[in-house]
């Protein structure tokens, strides 16, 4: 039995890297095309038209608060996209990030996340690459689009994708799960991206007054006050450094983070803080509660002087939490973002800058020069949108494709072996008592495996894979025969094969044959196809090879592959079926 799908499987990693390189080349070509198109369009300007098409030197300057949000979250989105390109991300995000986060949430959240994660688990390469380009595209769009509809649309794109990630990738930021704490990232880092995107999407004129800044700070003030109450609430374990000889809630979280793959000095730093929190748990939590309450109260006043003090102290406090509790948020090979502290710092710093917009209208020469070139900005924004579509299109296609990528099967079982050998003949009895020979199946593609009627683990899985393959082939199924040979010498009567057929629902498959026979007949077939079996006591499972053989209509073996999916999931079963179906169609074309 295989151990299942590994995120670091070389087959998956190589396919993911190949997809990124291929799509990256396409993105580069699209950007070059747009630049050439823009350069060509400039040569078609009517005589006497202004050199700078459309903008004037008096174009309004962007408010510094909006600039900080736009560039800050643009950089964060690009950084998140780079993190999505980590080698283990394609194979590991669904099972090692999304599912564990959702595991402590209510059942309806788990069902929603599992439903949304189907596209990823069925098509990890397409979904993984798509996430990279969508996030890099959004980040680039935010940075290059300074003014006008393009800029506001970039903010709206940040909101849309951020909500998708927050719901399906972060399980609503864990707000429905126990143990919710600001220290570990509540209410989800990506929700801050959503708020920032909504602010960027506001009309630019709104930033010329202090109202957006006051609203942002008021909202943050309420948020920090609520987090202080939640942190101080009795019975949640944050006041105890240890309980019953075990680490308390906070020290336990930090200890878990210290175990993630990372440089030794960082794990030592976290282990030291975990020990400190275990010894002085009450004092640590008291400092956190006071700091959160003080920041909330200062932000709620809306007074620039108090907000400034709260901002600088908040930056220090957030950075300390980012290092000592959140462990930078992205280490270990499957981190998708730097967690919540850095986005939060950008957000409340922008809120402070927005309090005094009139004093922040000084325009630097570089920004003044850039403001006179809306054509270049529009081309860059269109290029960023093209990059997003480069990722969104295959992700949308994967979402509607209900069969899994065969790369999953290849990753679990190893690459199949291509052959061109004559298939050894045989003459056995099917589940209905009829004699079937391999020669009688000439003219059809034969997908053959070896099954144990009382096997309780992988054998039923393989049978269902063959059944699903027949269903996937559609009209071509009439040219394909699904054949299973008994692989347990203890159970070789037609009674057992019929019982297995009924149990697995295989009686509904018209092109399904389950073959058995005498021990000498079966032994000859096992030897010819390299299948090792043992004569075990009644009720025991035979030790046999799990393989599938593809025989073309001319009676020649074309492919041989392991058909054992390990700990099977819906996606891996579907993947093996798709792979077998591909080989069947290939054999039909070769005939």
Tab-separated table of N, CA, C and O in Angstrom, residues 198 380-381 567:
chain	number	residue	atom	x	y	z
A	198	UNK	N	-11.226	47.666	-0.635
A	198	UNK	CA	-12.442	48.475	-0.650
A	198	UNK	C	-12.119	49.960	-0.502
A	198	UNK	O	-12.741	50.815	-1.149
A	380	UNK	N	0.368	49.295	-18.613
A	380	UNK	CA	0.854	48.452	-17.515
A	380	UNK	C	-0.310	47.806	-16.774
A	380	UNK	O	-0.253	46.622	-16.409
A	381	UNK	N	-1.390	48.579	-16.555
A	381	UNK	CA	-2.565	48.022	-15.871
A	381	UNK	C	-3.215	46.940	-16.718
A	381	UNK	O	-3.643	45.893	-16.189
A	567	UNK	N	-3.918	5.645	0.393
A	567	UNK	CA	-5.119	6.106	1.093
A	567	UNK	C	-5.990	6.900	0.119
A	567	UNK	O	-5.768	8.076	-0.116
